[in-house]
Amino acid sequence: MTTTVQAPRKPKSGPTHLGLAILALAMGGFGIGVTEFAMMGLLKEVELGLGISTPEAGHLISAYALGVVIGAPVLAAVGAKLPRKHLALGLMLFFSIANLTSFIAPDYGSMLVSRFAAGLPHGAFFGVAAVIAASLVAPTKRGWAISMVMAGLTVSNVIGVPFATWLGQTFGWRLLFVLVGALGLVTLALIWRFVPFQTVHADASIRRELGALKRPQVWLALMIGIVGFGGFFATYTYIAHTMTSVAGIPSALLPFVVALYGLGMVAGNIVGGRIADKSVMGTIYRVLPAIAVALVIYAVAVHWPWSAFVMVFVVGAAGSMLVPALQTRLLDASPDAPSLASSLNHAALNVANALGAFLGGLVIAWGWGYVAPALVGAVLAVLGLGVAVLSGMLERKKPLAA
């Protein structure tokens, strides 16, 4: 079977136009990264501002993740007959408006609703952005193109999230949502200007996209992300409390800690994209054990400030190396339904987000301490490796379509 992703017309301006198109899509990832991850660095401020407990504040993160999980398949399938550029524009407009409603949400209940709404376009946007980027380059460079779109998400952890954390700590945590809304509007303008228009495939339909759900390898790839990536979020969700309460780092240095995590994510994303172009499953087999080992070492190293700084970078790098390979794996497993398959990756990662935040909060509530979420994450990474091995065994018996 050959992939049915329709190749776009070559833009007249060549490589420069390609770079600007990917930059426009990456800017959307930048804004999404800020709203998703800055909440974790501002968890204490959110607790004080809304008068809630730490686990309740964690539920705001879970609500966003739940929005991603529901919105990714629904919006990707509903938008199947839309030109991909128009779908990306509509999703980013929705994202901007939803985040601005979080700025004016008066209480905990309305904030839960607004965070859920803000998560709805997240996965579908990344899904369609990844498909657009992959369609603009040669098949042997898909991993690179996808990683460049995802670079917006990782770079946000170096620049946007630390700045938003500082902004929230200094002038009020609600300003985070104004910043994200503005980033969304900038993304709209860039996509409109630089992303080339691609006509809708003649056979595009909701039924065709939903056909991806019939394939066992699609579900196994999603399970790798849900289980294997859960430890990343179990650790990151409570990083502010871990750094201040265990490592003894002042709250004023939290933006620096978040930036280190982001630098690790940028490095891991670039490396992950390159090695995924050589071997998708080989990358998955190697990265998951690396995540487990990194989290175990982190649990020990976090008791001292300098070793904590080093391992924050390492954990960020190890986790983000997995994403380009998972995204490419889903495109390979469902070439005739690329938008939904690609979107489902982000739904899976946000199930991992919700799972990690929940399990991390659970062991903290049991009195196991702020180090315990990292150990839970190491177990999840090993379980994810087991799912990956099962997927590989099944593929040897029944290879994926070319």
Coordinates of C-alpha atoms in Angstrom, one line a residue:
M1 CA 0.0 0.0 0.0
T2 CA 1.3 3.5 -0.8
T3 CA 0.7 6.5 1.5
T4 CA -2.1 8.7 0.4
V5 CA -0.7 11.9 1.9
Q6 CA -1.0 14.2 -1.1
A7 CA 2.1 16.1 -1.9
P8 CA 1.7 19.9 -2.0
R9 CA 2.7 22.1 -4.8
K10 CA 6.3 23.2 -4.6
P11 CA 6.4 26.8 -3.2
K12 CA 8.2 29.2 -5.6
S13 CA 10.6 30.4 -2.9
G14 CA 12.0 26.9 -2.3
P15 CA 13.8 26.1 0.9
T16 CA 13.3 29.5 2.4
H17 CA 9.6 29.1 2.2
L18 CA 9.9 25.6 3.7
G19 CA 11.8 26.9 6.7
L20 CA 9.3 29.7 7.3
A21 CA 6.4 27.2 7.0
I22 CA 7.9 24.9 9.6
L23 CA 8.7 27.9 11.8
A24 CA 5.1 29.0 11.6
L25 CA 3.9 25.5 12.7
A26 CA 6.6 25.4 15.4
M27 CA 5.4 28.7 16.8
G28 CA 2.0 27.1 17.5
G29 CA 3.9 24.4 19.4
F30 CA 5.7 27.1 21.3
G31 CA 2.4 28.6 22.6
I32 CA 1.0 25.2 23.4
G33 CA 4.2 24.4 25.4
V34 CA 3.9 27.5 27.4
T35 CA 0.3 27.0 28.5
E36 CA 0.9 23.3 29.2
F37 CA 4.2 23.4 31.1
A38 CA 4.2 26.9 32.8
M39 CA 1.3 25.8 35.0
M40 CA 3.6 23.2 36.6
G41 CA 6.1 25.9 37.6
L42 CA 3.3 28.2 38.9
L43 CA 1.5 25.5 40.8
K44 CA 2.2 27.1 44.2
E45 CA 0.9 30.5 43.0
V46 CA -2.2 28.8 41.5
E47 CA -2.9 27.1 44.9
L48 CA -2.7 30.4 46.8
G49 CA -4.7 32.3 44.2
L50 CA -7.6 29.9 44.1
G51 CA -7.3 28.7 47.7
I52 CA -6.9 25.0 46.7
S53 CA -4.6 22.1 47.7
T54 CA -1.6 20.7 45.7
P55 CA -3.6 17.7 44.4
E56 CA -6.4 20.0 43.4
A57 CA -4.0 22.2 41.5
G58 CA -2.7 19.1 39.8
H59 CA -6.2 18.4 38.7
L60 CA -6.1 21.6 36.6
I61 CA -3.2 20.0 34.7
S62 CA -5.1 16.8 34.3
A63 CA -8.2 18.7 33.0
Y64 CA -6.0 20.2 30.2
A65 CA -4.7 16.8 29.4
L66 CA -8.2 15.3 29.3
G67 CA -9.2 18.0 26.8
V68 CA -6.3 17.0 24.6
V69 CA -7.3 13.3 24.8
I70 CA -10.9 14.0 23.8
G71 CA -10.2 16.8 21.3
A72 CA -7.4 15.2 19.4
P73 CA -9.4 12.3 17.7
V74 CA -12.7 14.2 17.6
L75 CA -11.4 17.4 16.0
A76 CA -8.9 15.6 13.7
A77 CA -11.7 13.3 12.4
V78 CA -14.2 16.2 12.0
G79 CA -11.7 18.3 10.2
A80 CA -10.7 15.5 7.8
K81 CA -12.4 17.1 4.8
L82 CA -10.9 20.5 5.5
P83 CA -7.7 21.7 3.8
R84 CA -5.0 21.2 6.4
K85 CA -3.9 24.8 6.4
H86 CA -7.5 25.9 7.2
L87 CA -7.8 23.3 9.9
A88 CA -4.6 24.5 11.5
L89 CA -5.8 28.1 11.5
G90 CA -9.2 27.1 13.0
L91 CA -7.5 25.1 15.8
M92 CA -5.1 27.9 16.7
L93 CA -8.0 30.4 16.9
F94 CA -9.9 28.1 19.2
F95 CA -6.7 27.6 21.3
S96 CA -6.2 31.4 21.7
I97 CA -9.8 32.1 22.7
A98 CA -9.9 29.3 25.2
N99 CA -6.7 30.4 26.9
L100 CA -8.0 34.0 27.3
T101 CA -11.1 32.6 29.1
S102 CA -8.7 31.1 31.7
F103 CA -7.5 34.6 32.4
I104 CA -11.0 35.7 33.5
A105 CA -12.1 32.4 35.1
P106 CA -13.3 33.5 38.6
D107 CA -13.1 30.3 40.6
Y108 CA -11.7 26.7 40.7
G109 CA -14.7 25.2 38.9
S110 CA -14.6 27.6 36.0
M111 CA -10.9 27.3 35.7
L112 CA -11.2 23.5 35.4
V113 CA -13.6 24.0 32.5
S114 CA -11.5 26.6 30.8
R115 CA -8.3 24.4 31.1
F116 CA -10.3 21.5 29.6
A117 CA -11.4 23.7 26.7
A118 CA -7.9 25.0 26.1
G119 CA -6.6 21.4 25.8
L120 CA -9.2 20.4 23.1
P121 CA -7.3 21.8 20.0
H122 CA -3.8 20.8 21.3
G123 CA -3.4 17.3 19.9
A124 CA -5.3 18.0 16.7
F125 CA -3.1 21.0 16.0
F126 CA 0.1 19.0 16.5
G127 CA -1.3 16.2 14.4
V128 CA -2.1 18.3 11.4
A129 CA 1.1 20.3 11.8
A130 CA 3.2 17.1 11.8
V131 CA 1.4 15.8 8.7
I132 CA 1.9 19.2 6.9
A133 CA 5.6 19.2 7.8
A134 CA 6.2 15.6 6.8
S135 CA 4.5 16.2 3.4
L136 CA 6.8 19.1 2.6
V137 CA 10.0 17.0 2.7
A138 CA 11.4 13.7 1.4
P139 CA 10.2 10.5 3.2
T140 CA 13.7 10.0 4.6
K141 CA 13.5 13.3 6.4
R142 CA 10.1 12.9 8.0
G143 CA 11.6 12.4 11.5
W144 CA 13.6 15.6 11.1
A145 CA 10.6 17.6 9.9
I146 CA 8.4 16.4 12.7
S147 CA 11.1 17.1 15.3
M148 CA 11.4 20.7 14.0
V149 CA 7.7 21.2 14.5
M150 CA 8.0 19.7 18.0
A151 CA 11.0 22.0 18.6
G152 CA 8.5 24.7 19.2
L153 CA 7.2 22.8 22.2
T154 CA 10.7 22.0 23.5
V155 CA 12.1 25.5 22.9
S156 CA 9.1 26.9 24.9
N157 CA 10.6 25.2 27.9
V158 CA 13.8 27.1 27.5
I159 CA 12.4 30.5 26.7
G160 CA 8.6 30.8 27.0
V161 CA 8.0 28.7 30.2
P162 CA 10.8 30.3 32.3
F163 CA 9.6 33.7 31.2
A164 CA 6.0 32.9 31.9
T165 CA 7.0 31.4 35.3
W166 CA 8.9 34.6 36.2
L167 CA 6.0 36.7 34.9
G168 CA 3.5 34.8 37.0
Q169 CA 5.6 34.9 40.1
T170 CA 6.2 38.6 39.8
F171 CA 3.0 40.1 38.4
G172 CA 0.3 37.4 38.9
W173 CA -0.1 33.9 37.5
R174 CA -3.1 34.7 35.4
L175 CA -0.9 36.8 33.0
L176 CA 0.3 33.4 31.7
F177 CA -3.0 33.1 29.8
V178 CA -2.7 36.6 28.2
L179 CA 0.8 35.7 27.0
V180 CA -0.4 32.4 25.5
G181 CA -3.4 34.1 23.8
A182 CA -1.0 36.6 22.2
L183 CA 1.3 33.8 21.0
G184 CA -1.7 32.1 19.4
L185 CA -2.6 35.2 17.5
V186 CA 1.0 35.5 16.2
T187 CA 0.9 31.9 15.1
L188 CA -2.3 32.5 13.2
A189 CA -0.6 35.3 11.2
L190 CA 2.5 33.2 10.4
I191 CA 0.5 30.2 9.3
W192 CA -1.7 32.3 7.1
R193 CA 1.3 33.9 5.5
F194 CA 3.8 31.1 5.1
V195 CA 2.2 27.6 5.2
P196 CA 1.4 26.5 1.6
F197 CA -2.2 25.5 0.8
Q198 CA -2.8 21.8 0.1
T199 CA -5.9 20.6 -1.6
V200 CA -8.0 18.0 0.3
H201 CA -7.5 14.4 -0.9
A202 CA -10.5 13.2 -2.9
D203 CA -11.1 10.3 -0.6
A204 CA -10.8 12.2 2.7
S205 CA -13.6 11.5 5.1
I206 CA -14.3 10.9 8.8
R207 CA -14.8 7.2 8.1
R208 CA -11.4 7.0 6.3
E209 CA -9.6 8.7 9.3
L210 CA -11.4 6.5 11.8
G211 CA -10.1 3.5 9.9
A212 CA -6.8 4.0 11.7
L213 CA -8.5 2.7 14.9
K214 CA -8.8 -0.8 13.4
R215 CA -5.1 -1.4 13.3
P216 CA -3.5 -3.1 16.4
Q217 CA -0.1 -1.4 15.7
V218 CA -1.8 2.0 16.1
W219 CA -3.1 1.1 19.5
L220 CA 0.2 -0.4 20.6
A221 CA 2.1 2.7 19.6
L222 CA -0.4 4.8 21.6
M223 CA 0.1 2.5 24.6
I224 CA 3.9 2.9 24.4
G225 CA 3.3 6.7 24.7
I226 CA 0.7 6.4 27.5
V227 CA 2.7 4.1 29.7
G228 CA 6.3 4.9 28.8
F229 CA 5.9 8.7 28.8
G230 CA 3.9 8.8 32.0
G231 CA 7.0 9.0 34.1
F232 CA 8.2 12.1 32.4
F233 CA 5.0 13.9 33.5
A234 CA 4.9 12.3 37.0
T235 CA 8.3 14.0 37.5
Y236 CA 7.7 17.3 35.8
T237 CA 4.3 18.0 37.3
Y238 CA 5.7 18.3 40.8
I239 CA 9.2 19.6 39.9
A240 CA 8.6 22.9 41.7
H241 CA 7.9 21.1 45.0
T242 CA 10.7 18.7 44.5
M243 CA 13.3 21.3 43.8
T244 CA 12.3 23.5 46.7
S245 CA 11.5 20.9 49.3
V246 CA 14.0 18.1 48.5
A247 CA 16.9 19.9 46.8
G248 CA 16.6 23.0 48.9
I249 CA 16.6 25.3 45.8
P250 CA 15.1 28.8 46.3
S251 CA 11.8 29.5 44.5
A252 CA 13.5 32.3 42.7
L253 CA 15.7 29.8 40.8
L254 CA 12.7 27.8 39.5
P255 CA 12.7 29.6 36.1
F256 CA 16.3 28.4 35.8
V257 CA 15.3 24.8 36.7
V258 CA 12.5 24.9 34.1
A259 CA 15.0 26.3 31.5
L260 CA 17.4 23.4 32.2
Y261 CA 14.5 21.0 31.7
G262 CA 13.7 22.7 28.4
L263 CA 17.3 22.7 27.2
G264 CA 17.3 18.9 27.8
M265 CA 14.0 18.6 25.8
V266 CA 15.4 20.6 22.9
A267 CA 18.6 18.4 22.8
G268 CA 16.6 15.2 23.1
N269 CA 14.1 16.2 20.4
I270 CA 16.8 17.0 17.9
V271 CA 18.7 13.8 18.6
G272 CA 15.4 11.8 18.6
G273 CA 14.4 13.1 15.2
R274 CA 17.7 12.2 13.7
I275 CA 17.9 8.7 15.0
A276 CA 14.2 8.1 14.2
D277 CA 15.0 8.6 10.6
K278 CA 17.5 5.7 10.8
S279 CA 15.4 3.3 12.9
V280 CA 12.0 4.1 14.4
M281 CA 11.6 1.0 16.6
G282 CA 15.3 0.9 17.4
T283 CA 15.0 4.4 18.8
I284 CA 12.0 3.4 21.0
Y285 CA 13.9 0.3 22.2
R286 CA 16.8 2.4 23.4
V287 CA 15.1 5.5 24.7
L288 CA 12.6 3.8 27.1
P289 CA 15.4 2.1 29.2
A290 CA 17.3 5.4 29.2
I291 CA 14.2 7.1 30.6
A292 CA 13.9 4.5 33.4
V293 CA 17.6 4.8 34.3
A294 CA 17.5 8.6 34.3
L295 CA 14.5 8.7 36.6
V296 CA 16.1 6.4 39.1
I297 CA 19.3 8.4 39.2
Y298 CA 17.2 11.6 39.4
A299 CA 15.5 10.2 42.5
V300 CA 18.9 10.0 44.2
A301 CA 20.6 13.0 42.8
V302 CA 17.7 15.4 43.6
H303 CA 18.8 15.6 47.2
W304 CA 21.7 17.9 46.3
P305 CA 21.3 21.1 44.3
W306 CA 24.1 20.7 41.7
S307 CA 23.3 17.0 40.9
A308 CA 19.6 18.0 40.8
F309 CA 20.4 20.6 38.1
V310 CA 22.3 18.0 36.0
M311 CA 19.6 15.4 36.2
V312 CA 16.8 17.8 35.4
F313 CA 18.6 18.3 32.1
V314 CA 19.1 14.6 31.6
V315 CA 15.5 13.6 32.3
G316 CA 14.2 16.3 30.0
A317 CA 16.5 15.0 27.2
A318 CA 15.7 11.3 27.7
G319 CA 12.0 11.9 27.7
S320 CA 11.7 14.1 24.6
M321 CA 13.9 11.7 22.5
L322 CA 10.9 9.4 22.4
V323 CA 8.4 11.8 20.7
P324 CA 9.6 12.0 17.1
A325 CA 9.9 8.2 16.9
L326 CA 6.4 7.7 18.3
Q327 CA 5.0 10.3 15.8
T328 CA 6.7 8.6 12.9
R329 CA 5.6 5.2 14.0
L330 CA 2.0 6.2 14.0
L331 CA 2.3 7.6 10.5
D332 CA 3.9 4.4 9.3
A333 CA 1.1 2.3 11.0
S334 CA -1.7 4.3 9.4
P335 CA -0.6 5.9 6.1
D336 CA -4.1 6.4 4.8
A337 CA -5.3 8.2 7.9
P338 CA -2.3 10.4 8.8
S339 CA -4.1 13.3 10.5
L340 CA -6.0 11.2 13.0
A341 CA -3.1 8.9 13.7
S342 CA -0.7 11.8 14.2
S343 CA -3.2 13.6 16.5
L344 CA -3.7 10.5 18.5
N345 CA 0.0 10.6 19.5
H346 CA -0.6 13.8 21.4
A347 CA -3.8 12.4 22.9
A348 CA -1.7 9.4 24.2
L349 CA 1.0 11.7 25.5
N350 CA -1.6 13.7 27.4
V351 CA -3.1 10.5 28.8
A352 CA 0.4 10.0 30.0
N353 CA 0.3 13.6 31.4
A354 CA -2.9 12.9 33.3
L355 CA -1.7 9.5 34.4
G356 CA 1.7 10.8 35.6
A357 CA 0.1 13.8 37.4
F358 CA -2.4 11.5 39.1
L359 CA 0.0 8.8 40.1
G360 CA 2.6 11.4 41.2
G361 CA -0.1 13.1 43.4
L362 CA -1.2 9.8 44.7
V363 CA 2.2 8.7 46.1
I364 CA 2.7 12.2 47.5
A365 CA -0.7 12.0 49.2
W366 CA 0.3 8.6 50.7
G367 CA 3.2 10.3 52.3
W368 CA 6.0 8.8 50.2
G369 CA 7.5 12.2 49.5
Y370 CA 8.3 14.3 46.4
V371 CA 10.9 11.8 45.1
A372 CA 8.4 9.0 44.8
P373 CA 6.9 10.2 41.5
A374 CA 10.3 9.7 39.7
L375 CA 10.4 6.1 40.9
V376 CA 6.9 5.5 39.7
G377 CA 7.9 7.0 36.3
A378 CA 10.9 4.5 36.1
V379 CA 8.4 1.6 36.5
L380 CA 6.2 3.1 33.8
A381 CA 9.1 3.4 31.4
V382 CA 9.9 -0.3 31.8
L383 CA 6.3 -1.2 31.2
G384 CA 6.3 0.9 28.1
L385 CA 9.4 -1.0 26.9
G386 CA 7.4 -4.2 27.3
V387 CA 4.6 -2.9 25.0
A388 CA 7.2 -1.8 22.5
V389 CA 8.7 -5.3 22.4
L390 CA 5.3 -6.8 21.9
S391 CA 4.7 -4.4 19.0
G392 CA 8.0 -5.4 17.4
M393 CA 7.2 -9.1 17.8
L394 CA 3.8 -8.7 16.0
E395 CA 5.4 -6.6 13.3
R396 CA 7.9 -9.4 12.5
K397 CA 4.9 -11.7 11.9
K398 CA 2.9 -9.1 10.0
P399 CA 4.9 -6.2 8.6
L400 CA 3.5 -2.8 8.3
A401 CA 2.3 -1.6 4.9
A402 CA 5.0 0.2 2.9

